Amino acid sequence: MIRSRLFSVLIACAVGLVRAQEAPLFRTPILDPNATSHRQSVCDLQAQIFNGTLQLRDALEGFQLRPMLIESDISSFFLPPGTEVLPTEKAGIIIYILDALAERAGFTWRQSYGIADLATAPSNSTFDDLLEWSAEMYDISANLWLQSVGRLNRGVSFPEGWLDSSIVLVGEKPKSESKLSMWSFLEPFSAGVWCLIIATTLLSSLTYWWMEWYNEGSDEQELSKKPAENLFFAAISFTGDIRYE
């Protein structure tokens, strides 16, 4: 419950930033049952928000937040190789987000963060275990965590997401103004295609007419004397009509 409220406070606040290159204050072995929790209580802040004596946007002003970062091969952008000092430039998206939140909410974190090395995690542990443990040990777990039902069932609260990892199909929608036009039926094909259709229809009509001219026993002999009707039947044969078969 406290975690959820702290996340809510982080989302909506704004003001100030303290940036400094500091080494991690805490380094706790992952899933160590004897480790001391570094999570702080914010119940008093939440109570002040509820009774109206404190604005949500000012709740973390001057607060020293204790986030947990992960140091491993898959997240090496947290700490440059061979150093335990956080960079202020090109530090990666997680540190950038923490700095941005700190600037808006007025809290600090660079002097009070913790590091978790995945190399110290038990071999049978999962990332779900790591997430639950880090949320219990620190104020927040700062990493690229995806929200899932299983993690929610473990009691982990997630703030408003900044990245949607869903698989979606996207494309640029052409700008067009929808207007009623008597020539709208021509839009499915280009002018060249329509010219080819007309030429094919005329050629088919003339071919059929020529065939009928030399086929005196045909049931459609009279069509040889009716060019307009012959052209009509040739046109509808293009649409699949079997009158000429």
Coordinates of N, CA and C in Angstrom, one line a residue:
M1 N 0.8 -1.2 0.0 CA 0.0 0.0 0.0 C 0.9 1.3 0.0
I2 N 1.9 1.2 0.8 CA 2.8 2.4 0.9 C 3.5 2.5 -0.4
R3 N 4.0 1.4 -1.1 CA 4.6 1.5 -2.3 C 3.8 2.2 -3.4
S4 N 2.5 1.7 -3.4 CA 1.5 2.2 -4.4 C 1.4 3.8 -4.2
R5 N 1.3 4.2 -2.9 CA 1.1 5.6 -2.7 C 2.4 6.4 -3.1
L6 N 3.5 5.9 -2.8 CA 4.7 6.5 -3.2 C 4.8 6.7 -4.7
F7 N 4.4 5.6 -5.5 CA 4.5 5.7 -6.9 C 3.5 6.8 -7.4
S8 N 2.3 6.9 -6.7 CA 1.4 7.9 -7.1 C 1.9 9.3 -6.9
V9 N 2.7 9.5 -5.8 CA 3.3 10.8 -5.5 C 4.3 11.1 -6.6
L10 N 5.1 10.1 -7.0 CA 6.1 10.3 -8.0 C 5.6 10.8 -9.4
I11 N 4.4 10.3 -9.7 CA 3.8 10.6 -11.1 C 3.4 12.0 -11.2
A12 N 2.8 12.6 -10.1 CA 2.2 13.9 -10.3 C 3.0 15.1 -9.9
C13 N 4.1 14.9 -9.2 CA 4.8 16.1 -8.6 C 5.7 16.8 -9.6
A14 N 6.1 18.0 -9.2 CA 7.0 18.8 -10.1 C 7.8 19.9 -9.2
V15 N 9.1 20.1 -9.6 CA 10.0 21.1 -9.1 C 11.4 20.6 -8.8
G16 N 12.6 21.2 -9.0 CA 14.0 21.1 -8.6 C 14.9 19.9 -8.9
L17 N 16.2 19.9 -8.9 CA 17.1 18.8 -9.2 C 18.4 18.9 -8.6
V18 N 19.0 17.9 -8.0 CA 20.3 17.9 -7.5 C 21.1 16.8 -8.3
R19 N 22.1 17.2 -9.1 CA 22.8 16.2 -9.8 C 24.2 16.2 -9.3
A20 N 24.7 15.0 -9.1 CA 26.1 14.8 -8.6 C 26.5 13.4 -9.0
Q21 N 27.8 13.3 -9.2 CA 28.3 12.0 -9.5 C 28.7 11.3 -8.2
E22 N 27.8 10.4 -7.8 CA 27.9 9.7 -6.5 C 28.0 8.2 -6.7
A23 N 28.8 7.5 -5.9 CA 28.8 6.1 -5.8 C 27.6 5.6 -5.1
P24 N 27.1 4.3 -5.4 CA 25.9 3.8 -4.7 C 26.1 3.7 -3.2
L25 N 25.0 4.2 -2.5 CA 25.1 4.2 -1.1 C 24.8 2.8 -0.5
F26 N 24.0 2.0 -1.3 CA 23.7 0.6 -0.8 C 24.1 -0.4 -1.9
R27 N 24.6 -1.5 -1.4 CA 24.8 -2.6 -2.3 C 24.4 -3.9 -1.6
T28 N 23.2 -4.3 -1.9 CA 22.6 -5.4 -1.1 C 22.6 -6.7 -2.0
P29 N 23.1 -7.8 -1.4 CA 23.0 -9.1 -2.2 C 21.6 -9.4 -2.5
I30 N 21.3 -9.8 -3.7 CA 19.9 -10.1 -4.2 C 19.3 -11.3 -3.4
L31 N 18.1 -11.1 -2.9 CA 17.3 -12.1 -2.2 C 18.0 -12.6 -1.0
D32 N 18.8 -11.8 -0.4 CA 19.5 -12.2 0.9 C 18.5 -12.0 2.0
P33 N 18.1 -13.2 2.7 CA 17.1 -13.1 3.7 C 17.5 -12.3 5.0
N34 N 18.8 -12.1 5.1 CA 19.3 -11.3 6.3 C 19.6 -9.9 6.0
A35 N 19.3 -9.4 4.7 CA 19.6 -8.1 4.3 C 18.6 -7.1 5.0
T36 N 19.1 -5.9 5.3 CA 18.3 -4.9 5.9 C 17.6 -4.1 4.9
S37 N 16.3 -3.8 5.1 CA 15.5 -3.1 4.1 C 15.9 -1.6 4.2
H38 N 16.0 -1.0 3.0 CA 16.3 0.4 2.9 C 15.0 1.2 2.5
R39 N 13.9 0.6 2.5 CA 12.7 1.3 2.1 C 12.2 2.2 3.2
Q40 N 11.8 3.4 2.9 CA 11.3 4.4 3.8 C 9.8 4.5 3.8
S41 N 9.3 4.9 5.0 CA 7.9 5.1 5.1 C 7.4 6.5 4.7
V42 N 6.4 6.5 3.9 CA 5.8 7.8 3.4 C 4.4 7.9 3.9
C43 N 4.0 7.2 4.9 CA 2.7 7.2 5.4 C 2.3 8.6 5.9
D44 N 3.2 9.3 6.5 CA 2.9 10.6 7.1 C 2.7 11.6 5.9
L45 N 3.4 11.5 4.8 CA 3.2 12.3 3.7 C 1.8 12.1 3.1
Q46 N 1.5 10.8 3.0 CA 0.2 10.4 2.4 C -1.0 11.0 3.3
A47 N -0.8 10.9 4.6 CA -1.8 11.4 5.5 C -2.0 12.9 5.4
Q48 N -0.9 13.6 5.2 CA -1.0 15.1 5.0 C -1.7 15.4 3.7
I49 N -1.5 14.6 2.7 CA -2.2 14.8 1.4 C -3.7 14.6 1.6
F50 N -4.0 13.5 2.3 CA -5.4 13.2 2.5 C -6.1 14.3 3.3
N51 N -5.5 14.9 4.3 CA -6.2 15.9 5.1 C -6.0 17.3 4.6
G52 N -5.4 17.4 3.4 CA -5.3 18.7 2.7 C -4.2 19.6 3.2
T53 N -3.3 19.2 4.1 CA -2.3 20.1 4.5 C -1.1 20.1 3.6
L54 N -1.0 19.2 2.6 CA 0.1 19.1 1.7 C -0.4 18.8 0.3
Q55 N 0.1 19.6 -0.6 CA -0.3 19.4 -2.0 C 0.5 18.2 -2.6
L56 N -0.2 17.4 -3.4 CA 0.5 16.2 -4.0 C 1.8 16.6 -4.8
R57 N 1.7 17.7 -5.5 CA 2.9 18.1 -6.3 C 4.1 18.5 -5.4
D58 N 3.9 18.8 -4.1 CA 5.0 19.2 -3.2 C 5.3 18.1 -2.2
A59 N 4.7 16.9 -2.4 CA 4.9 15.9 -1.3 C 6.3 15.4 -1.2
L60 N 7.1 15.3 -2.3 CA 8.5 14.8 -2.2 C 9.5 15.9 -2.2
E61 N 9.1 17.1 -2.0 CA 10.1 18.2 -1.9 C 11.1 18.0 -0.8
G62 N 12.4 17.9 -1.1 CA 13.4 17.7 -0.2 C 13.6 16.3 0.3
F63 N 12.8 15.4 -0.3 CA 12.9 13.9 0.1 C 14.1 13.3 -0.5
Q64 N 14.8 12.4 0.2 CA 15.9 11.7 -0.4 C 15.5 10.3 -0.7
L65 N 15.1 10.1 -2.0 CA 14.6 8.8 -2.4 C 15.7 7.8 -2.5
R66 N 15.3 6.5 -2.3 CA 16.2 5.4 -2.4 C 15.8 4.4 -3.5
P67 N 16.1 4.7 -4.7 CA 15.8 3.7 -5.8 C 16.8 2.6 -5.9
M68 N 16.4 1.5 -6.5 CA 17.4 0.4 -6.8 C 17.6 0.3 -8.3
L69 N 18.9 0.3 -8.6 CA 19.3 0.1 -10.0 C 19.9 -1.2 -10.1
I70 N 20.0 -1.8 -11.3 CA 20.5 -3.1 -11.6 C 21.8 -3.0 -12.3
E71 N 22.9 -3.6 -11.8 CA 24.2 -3.6 -12.4 C 24.4 -5.0 -13.0
S72 N 24.5 -5.1 -14.3 CA 24.7 -6.4 -14.9 C 25.1 -6.2 -16.4
D73 N 25.3 -7.2 -17.1 CA 25.7 -7.1 -18.5 C 24.5 -6.6 -19.3
I74 N 23.3 -6.9 -18.9 CA 22.1 -6.5 -19.7 C 21.7 -5.1 -19.4
S75 N 22.3 -4.5 -18.4 CA 21.9 -3.1 -18.1 C 23.2 -2.3 -17.7
S76 N 24.2 -2.5 -18.5 CA 25.5 -1.9 -18.2 C 25.5 -0.4 -18.4
F77 N 24.4 0.1 -19.0 CA 24.3 1.6 -19.1 C 24.1 2.3 -17.8
F78 N 23.8 1.6 -16.7 CA 23.7 2.2 -15.4 C 25.0 2.7 -14.9
L79 N 26.0 1.9 -15.0 CA 27.4 2.3 -14.5 C 28.4 2.0 -15.5
P80 N 29.2 3.0 -15.9 CA 30.3 2.8 -16.8 C 31.2 1.7 -16.3
P81 N 31.8 0.8 -17.3 CA 32.7 -0.3 -16.8 C 33.8 0.2 -16.0
G82 N 34.1 -0.4 -14.9 CA 35.3 -0.1 -14.1 C 35.1 1.1 -13.1
T83 N 33.8 1.6 -13.0 CA 33.6 2.7 -12.1 C 32.3 2.5 -11.4
E84 N 32.1 3.2 -10.3 CA 30.9 3.2 -9.5 C 30.3 4.6 -9.4
V85 N 30.6 5.4 -10.4 CA 30.1 6.7 -10.4 C 29.1 6.9 -11.6
L86 N 27.9 7.4 -11.2 CA 26.9 7.6 -12.2 C 27.3 8.8 -13.1
P87 N 27.2 8.7 -14.4 CA 27.5 9.8 -15.3 C 26.3 10.8 -15.3
T88 N 26.6 12.0 -15.7 CA 25.5 13.0 -15.8 C 25.1 13.2 -17.2
E89 N 25.9 12.7 -18.2 CA 25.6 12.8 -19.6 C 25.5 11.4 -20.2
K90 N 24.6 11.1 -21.1 CA 24.5 9.9 -21.8 C 24.4 8.7 -20.8
A91 N 23.6 8.9 -19.8 CA 23.6 7.9 -18.7 C 22.5 6.8 -18.9
G92 N 21.7 6.9 -19.9 CA 20.7 5.9 -20.2 C 19.3 6.4 -19.8
I93 N 18.3 5.7 -20.3 CA 16.9 6.2 -20.1 C 16.5 6.2 -18.7
I94 N 16.9 5.1 -17.9 CA 16.4 5.0 -16.5 C 16.9 6.2 -15.7
I95 N 18.2 6.5 -15.8 CA 18.8 7.6 -15.0 C 18.2 8.9 -15.5
Y96 N 17.9 9.0 -16.8 CA 17.4 10.2 -17.3 C 16.0 10.4 -16.7
I97 N 15.2 9.4 -16.6 CA 13.8 9.5 -16.1 C 13.9 9.9 -14.6
L98 N 14.8 9.2 -13.9 CA 14.9 9.6 -12.4 C 15.3 11.0 -12.3
D99 N 16.3 11.5 -13.1 CA 16.7 12.9 -13.0 C 15.5 13.8 -13.3
A100 N 14.7 13.5 -14.3 CA 13.6 14.3 -14.7 C 12.6 14.4 -13.6
L101 N 12.3 13.2 -13.0 CA 11.3 13.2 -11.9 C 11.8 14.0 -10.7
A102 N 13.1 13.8 -10.4 CA 13.7 14.6 -9.3 C 13.7 16.1 -9.5
E103 N 13.9 16.5 -10.8 CA 13.8 17.9 -11.1 C 12.4 18.5 -10.9
R104 N 11.4 17.7 -11.3 CA 10.1 18.2 -11.2 C 9.5 18.1 -9.8
A105 N 9.9 17.0 -9.0 CA 9.3 16.8 -7.7 C 10.1 17.4 -6.6
G106 N 11.4 17.8 -6.9 CA 12.2 18.4 -5.9 C 12.9 17.4 -4.9
F107 N 13.0 16.1 -5.2 CA 13.7 15.2 -4.4 C 15.1 14.9 -4.9
T108 N 15.9 14.2 -4.2 CA 17.2 13.8 -4.6 C 17.3 12.3 -4.6
W109 N 18.2 11.7 -5.3 CA 18.3 10.3 -5.3 C 19.8 9.8 -5.6
R110 N 20.6 10.7 -6.2 CA 21.9 10.3 -6.6 C 22.8 10.0 -5.4
Q111 N 22.5 10.5 -4.3 CA 23.3 10.3 -3.1 C 22.7 9.1 -2.2
S112 N 21.7 8.5 -2.7 CA 21.0 7.5 -1.8 C 20.5 6.3 -2.6
Y113 N 21.0 6.0 -3.8 CA 20.5 4.9 -4.5 C 21.3 3.6 -4.2
G114 N 20.7 2.5 -4.5 CA 21.3 1.2 -4.3 C 21.6 0.4 -5.6
I115 N 22.5 -0.5 -5.6 CA 22.9 -1.3 -6.7 C 22.6 -2.8 -6.4
A116 N 22.0 -3.4 -7.4 CA 21.9 -4.9 -7.3 C 22.6 -5.5 -8.4
D117 N 23.5 -6.5 -8.1 CA 24.3 -7.2 -9.2 C 23.6 -8.5 -9.4
L118 N 23.2 -8.8 -10.6 CA 22.5 -10.0 -10.9 C 23.4 -11.2 -10.7
A119 N 24.7 -11.0 -10.7 CA 25.6 -12.1 -10.5 C 25.5 -12.7 -9.0
T120 N 24.9 -11.9 -8.1 CA 24.7 -12.3 -6.7 C 23.4 -13.0 -6.5
A121 N 22.5 -13.1 -7.6 CA 21.2 -13.7 -7.4 C 21.3 -15.2 -7.4
P122 N 20.5 -15.8 -6.6 CA 20.4 -17.3 -6.6 C 20.1 -17.9 -8.0
S123 N 20.7 -19.0 -8.3 CA 20.5 -19.6 -9.6 C 19.1 -19.9 -9.9
N124 N 18.3 -20.2 -8.9 CA 16.9 -20.6 -9.2 C 15.9 -19.4 -9.1
S125 N 16.4 -18.2 -9.0 CA 15.5 -17.0 -8.9 C 15.1 -16.5 -10.3
T126 N 14.0 -15.8 -10.3 CA 13.5 -15.2 -11.5 C 13.5 -13.7 -11.4
F127 N 13.2 -13.1 -12.6 CA 13.1 -11.6 -12.5 C 11.9 -11.2 -11.7
D128 N 10.8 -12.0 -11.7 CA 9.7 -11.7 -10.8 C 10.1 -11.6 -9.4
D129 N 11.0 -12.6 -9.0 CA 11.5 -12.6 -7.6 C 12.3 -11.4 -7.4
L130 N 13.1 -11.0 -8.3 CA 14.0 -9.8 -8.2 C 13.1 -8.5 -8.0
L131 N 12.1 -8.4 -8.8 CA 11.2 -7.2 -8.8 C 10.5 -7.1 -7.4
E132 N 10.0 -8.2 -7.0 CA 9.3 -8.2 -5.7 C 10.2 -7.9 -4.6
W133 N 11.4 -8.5 -4.6 CA 12.4 -8.3 -3.6 C 12.9 -6.8 -3.6
S134 N 13.2 -6.3 -4.8 CA 13.6 -4.9 -4.8 C 12.6 -3.9 -4.4
A135 N 11.3 -4.2 -4.7 CA 10.2 -3.3 -4.2 C 10.1 -3.3 -2.7
E136 N 10.5 -4.4 -2.1 CA 10.4 -4.5 -0.6 C 11.6 -3.9 0.0
M137 N 12.8 -3.9 -0.6 CA 14.0 -3.5 -0.1 C 14.3 -2.0 -0.3
Y138 N 13.7 -1.4 -1.3 CA 14.0 0.0 -1.7 C 12.7 0.8 -1.9
D139 N 12.8 2.1 -2.0 CA 11.6 2.9 -2.2 C 10.9 2.6 -3.6
I140 N 11.8 2.5 -4.6 CA 11.3 2.1 -5.9 C 12.3 1.2 -6.6
S141 N 11.9 0.4 -7.5 CA 12.8 -0.4 -8.3 C 12.9 0.2 -9.7
A142 N 14.0 0.9 -10.1 CA 14.1 1.6 -11.3 C 14.7 0.7 -12.4
N143 N 13.9 0.2 -13.2 CA 14.4 -0.7 -14.3 C 13.3 -0.8 -15.4
L144 N 13.6 -1.5 -16.5 CA 12.6 -1.7 -17.5 C 11.7 -2.8 -17.2
W145 N 10.8 -2.6 -16.2 CA 9.9 -3.7 -15.8 C 8.6 -3.6 -16.6
L146 N 8.2 -4.8 -17.1 CA 6.9 -4.8 -17.8 C 5.8 -5.3 -16.8
Q147 N 4.7 -4.6 -16.9 CA 3.6 -4.9 -16.0 C 2.9 -6.2 -16.5
S148 N 2.6 -7.1 -15.5 CA 1.9 -8.3 -15.8 C 1.0 -8.7 -14.7
V149 N 0.1 -9.6 -14.9 CA -0.9 -10.0 -13.9 C -0.2 -10.7 -12.8
G150 N 0.8 -11.5 -13.1 CA 1.6 -12.2 -12.1 C 2.3 -11.3 -11.1
R151 N 2.9 -10.3 -11.7 CA 3.6 -9.3 -10.8 C 2.6 -8.5 -10.0
L152 N 1.5 -8.1 -10.6 CA 0.5 -7.4 -9.8 C 0.0 -8.3 -8.6
N153 N -0.2 -9.6 -8.9 CA -0.6 -10.5 -7.8 C 0.4 -10.6 -6.7
R154 N 1.6 -10.3 -7.0 CA 2.7 -10.3 -6.0 C 2.7 -9.1 -5.1
G155 N 1.8 -8.1 -5.5 CA 1.7 -6.9 -4.7 C 2.6 -5.8 -5.2
V156 N 3.1 -5.9 -6.4 CA 4.0 -4.8 -6.9 C 3.1 -3.8 -7.6
S157 N 3.3 -2.5 -7.3 CA 2.6 -1.4 -7.9 C 3.4 -0.8 -9.0
F158 N 2.7 -0.4 -10.1 CA 3.4 0.2 -11.2 C 2.9 1.6 -11.4
P159 N 3.8 2.6 -11.7 CA 3.3 3.9 -12.0 C 2.8 4.0 -13.4
E160 N 2.4 5.2 -13.8 CA 1.9 5.4 -15.2 C 3.1 5.0 -16.1
G161 N 2.9 4.2 -17.1 CA 3.9 3.8 -18.0 C 4.4 4.9 -18.9
W162 N 5.7 4.8 -19.2 CA 6.2 5.8 -20.2 C 6.6 5.1 -21.5
L163 N 6.5 3.7 -21.5 CA 6.8 3.0 -22.8 C 5.7 1.9 -23.0
D164 N 5.1 1.9 -24.1 CA 4.2 0.8 -24.5 C 4.9 -0.2 -25.3
S165 N 5.1 -1.4 -24.8 CA 5.8 -2.5 -25.5 C 4.9 -3.4 -26.3
S166 N 3.6 -3.1 -26.4 CA 2.7 -3.9 -27.2 C 3.1 -4.0 -28.6
I167 N 2.8 -5.1 -29.3 CA 3.1 -5.2 -30.7 C 1.9 -4.6 -31.5
V168 N 2.2 -3.6 -32.2 CA 1.1 -2.9 -33.0 C 1.6 -2.7 -34.4
L169 N 0.7 -2.6 -35.3 CA 1.0 -2.2 -36.7 C 0.7 -0.7 -36.9
V170 N 1.7 0.0 -37.4 CA 1.6 1.5 -37.5 C 1.9 1.8 -39.0
G171 N 1.3 2.9 -39.4 CA 1.6 3.4 -40.7 C 1.1 4.9 -40.8
E172 N 1.7 5.6 -41.8 CA 1.3 7.0 -42.0 C 0.0 7.1 -42.7
K173 N -1.0 7.7 -42.2 CA -2.3 7.9 -42.8 C -2.3 9.1 -43.7
P174 N -2.5 8.9 -45.0 CA -2.5 10.1 -45.9 C -3.6 11.1 -45.5
K175 N -3.3 12.3 -45.6 CA -4.3 13.4 -45.3 C -5.2 13.5 -46.6
S176 N -6.5 13.4 -46.4 CA -7.4 13.5 -47.5 C -8.7 14.2 -47.0
E177 N -9.3 15.0 -47.8 CA -10.6 15.6 -47.5 C -11.7 14.8 -48.3
S178 N -12.6 14.3 -47.5 CA -13.7 13.5 -48.1 C -14.7 14.4 -48.6
K179 N -14.9 14.4 -49.9 CA -15.9 15.2 -50.6 C -16.8 14.3 -51.5
L180 N -18.0 14.6 -51.6 CA -18.9 13.9 -52.5 C -18.7 14.4 -53.9
S181 N -18.5 13.4 -54.8 CA -18.2 13.8 -56.2 C -18.9 12.7 -57.1
M182 N -19.4 13.2 -58.2 CA -20.1 12.3 -59.1 C -19.1 11.4 -59.8
W183 N -17.8 11.7 -59.7 CA -16.7 10.9 -60.4 C -16.0 10.0 -59.4
S184 N -16.6 9.8 -58.2 CA -16.0 9.0 -57.2 C -15.8 7.5 -57.6
F185 N -16.7 7.0 -58.5 CA -16.6 5.6 -58.9 C -15.3 5.4 -59.7
L186 N -14.6 6.5 -60.2 CA -13.4 6.3 -61.0 C -12.1 6.2 -60.1
E187 N -12.3 6.4 -58.8 CA -11.1 6.5 -57.9 C -10.4 5.1 -57.7
P188 N -11.1 4.0 -57.8 CA -10.4 2.7 -57.5 C -9.3 2.4 -58.5
F189 N -9.4 2.9 -59.8 CA -8.4 2.7 -60.8 C -7.8 4.0 -61.3
S190 N -6.6 3.9 -61.8 CA -5.9 5.1 -62.4 C -6.5 5.3 -63.8
A191 N -6.2 6.5 -64.4 CA -6.7 6.8 -65.7 C -6.2 5.8 -66.7
G192 N -5.0 5.3 -66.6 CA -4.5 4.3 -67.6 C -5.2 3.0 -67.5
V193 N -5.6 2.6 -66.3 CA -6.3 1.3 -66.2 C -7.7 1.5 -66.8
W194 N -8.3 2.6 -66.5 CA -9.7 2.8 -67.1 C -9.6 2.8 -68.6
C195 N -8.6 3.4 -69.2 CA -8.4 3.4 -70.7 C -8.2 2.0 -71.2
L196 N -7.5 1.2 -70.4 CA -7.3 -0.2 -70.9 C -8.5 -1.0 -70.8
I197 N -9.4 -0.8 -69.8 CA -10.6 -1.5 -69.6 C -11.5 -1.1 -70.8
I198 N -11.6 0.2 -71.1 CA -12.5 0.6 -72.3 C -12.0 0.0 -73.6
A199 N -10.6 0.1 -73.8 CA -10.1 -0.5 -75.0 C -10.4 -2.0 -75.1
T200 N -10.2 -2.7 -74.0 CA -10.5 -4.1 -74.0 C -11.9 -4.4 -74.3
T201 N -12.8 -3.6 -73.7 CA -14.3 -3.8 -74.0 C -14.6 -3.6 -75.5
L202 N -14.1 -2.5 -76.0 CA -14.3 -2.2 -77.5 C -13.8 -3.3 -78.4
L203 N -12.5 -3.7 -78.0 CA -11.9 -4.8 -78.9 C -12.7 -6.1 -78.8
S204 N -13.2 -6.4 -77.6 CA -14.0 -7.6 -77.4 C -15.3 -7.6 -78.2
S205 N -15.9 -6.4 -78.2 CA -17.1 -6.2 -78.9 C -16.9 -6.3 -80.4
L206 N -15.9 -5.7 -80.9 CA -15.6 -5.8 -82.4 C -15.2 -7.3 -82.8
T207 N -14.5 -8.0 -81.9 CA -14.1 -9.3 -82.2 C -15.4 -10.2 -82.2
Y208 N -16.2 -10.1 -81.2 CA -17.5 -10.8 -81.2 C -18.3 -10.5 -82.4
W209 N -18.4 -9.3 -82.7 CA -19.2 -8.9 -83.9 C -18.6 -9.5 -85.2
W210 N -17.3 -9.6 -85.3 CA -16.7 -10.2 -86.5 C -17.0 -11.7 -86.5
M211 N -16.9 -12.3 -85.3 CA -17.2 -13.8 -85.3 C -18.7 -14.1 -85.6
E212 N -19.6 -13.2 -85.2 CA -21.0 -13.4 -85.5 C -21.2 -13.2 -87.0
W213 N -20.5 -12.3 -87.6 CA -20.7 -12.0 -89.0 C -20.4 -13.3 -89.9
Y214 N -19.5 -14.1 -89.5 CA -19.2 -15.3 -90.2 C -19.9 -16.6 -89.7
N215 N -20.7 -16.4 -88.6 CA -21.4 -17.5 -88.1 C -22.9 -17.3 -88.3
E216 N -23.4 -17.7 -89.5 CA -24.8 -17.4 -89.8 C -25.7 -18.3 -89.0
G217 N -25.3 -19.4 -88.5 CA -26.1 -20.3 -87.7 C -26.2 -19.9 -86.2
S218 N -25.6 -18.8 -85.8 CA -25.6 -18.5 -84.4 C -27.0 -18.0 -84.0
D219 N -27.3 -18.3 -82.8 CA -28.6 -17.8 -82.2 C -28.6 -16.3 -82.0
E220 N -27.4 -15.7 -82.0 CA -27.3 -14.3 -81.8 C -26.9 -13.5 -83.1
Q221 N -27.4 -14.1 -84.3 CA -27.1 -13.5 -85.6 C -27.6 -12.1 -85.7
E222 N -28.7 -11.8 -85.0 CA -29.3 -10.5 -85.2 C -28.3 -9.4 -84.6
L223 N -27.4 -9.8 -83.6 CA -26.5 -8.9 -83.0 C -25.6 -8.2 -84.0
S224 N -25.4 -8.9 -85.1 CA -24.4 -8.4 -86.1 C -25.0 -7.1 -86.8
K225 N -26.3 -6.9 -86.6 CA -26.9 -5.7 -87.2 C -27.2 -4.7 -86.1
K226 N -26.8 -5.0 -84.8 CA -27.1 -4.1 -83.7 C -25.8 -3.8 -83.0
P227 N -25.0 -2.9 -83.5 CA -23.7 -2.6 -82.9 C -23.9 -2.1 -81.4
A228 N -24.9 -1.3 -81.1 CA -25.0 -0.8 -79.8 C -25.3 -1.9 -78.8
E229 N -26.2 -2.8 -79.2 CA -26.5 -4.0 -78.3 C -25.3 -4.9 -78.2
N230 N -24.6 -5.1 -79.3 CA -23.4 -5.9 -79.3 C -22.4 -5.4 -78.3
L231 N -22.2 -4.0 -78.3 CA -21.2 -3.4 -77.4 C -21.7 -3.5 -76.0
F232 N -23.0 -3.5 -75.7 CA -23.5 -3.7 -74.4 C -23.2 -5.0 -73.8
F233 N -23.5 -6.1 -74.6 CA -23.2 -7.4 -74.2 C -21.7 -7.7 -74.0
A234 N -20.9 -7.1 -74.8 CA -19.5 -7.2 -74.7 C -19.0 -6.6 -73.3
A235 N -19.6 -5.5 -73.0 CA -19.3 -4.8 -71.8 C -19.7 -5.6 -70.5
I236 N -20.9 -6.2 -70.5 CA -21.3 -6.9 -69.3 C -20.6 -8.3 -69.3
S237 N -20.0 -8.8 -70.4 CA -19.2 -10.0 -70.3 C -17.9 -9.7 -69.5
F238 N -17.5 -8.5 -69.5 CA -16.3 -8.1 -68.8 C -16.5 -8.3 -67.3
T239 N -17.8 -8.1 -66.8 CA -18.1 -8.3 -65.4 C -18.4 -9.7 -65.0
G240 N -18.3 -10.7 -66.0 CA -18.5 -12.1 -65.7 C -19.8 -12.6 -66.2
D241 N -20.6 -11.8 -67.0 CA -21.8 -12.3 -67.6 C -21.5 -13.3 -68.6
I242 N -22.3 -14.4 -68.7 CA -22.1 -15.5 -69.6 C -23.0 -15.5 -70.8
R243 N -23.5 -14.4 -71.2 CA -24.5 -14.3 -72.3 C -23.8 -14.8 -73.6
Y244 N -22.5 -14.5 -73.7 CA -21.9 -14.9 -75.0 C -21.4 -16.3 -75.1
E245 N -21.5 -17.1 -74.0 CA -20.9 -18.4 -74.0 C -21.8 -19.4 -74.8

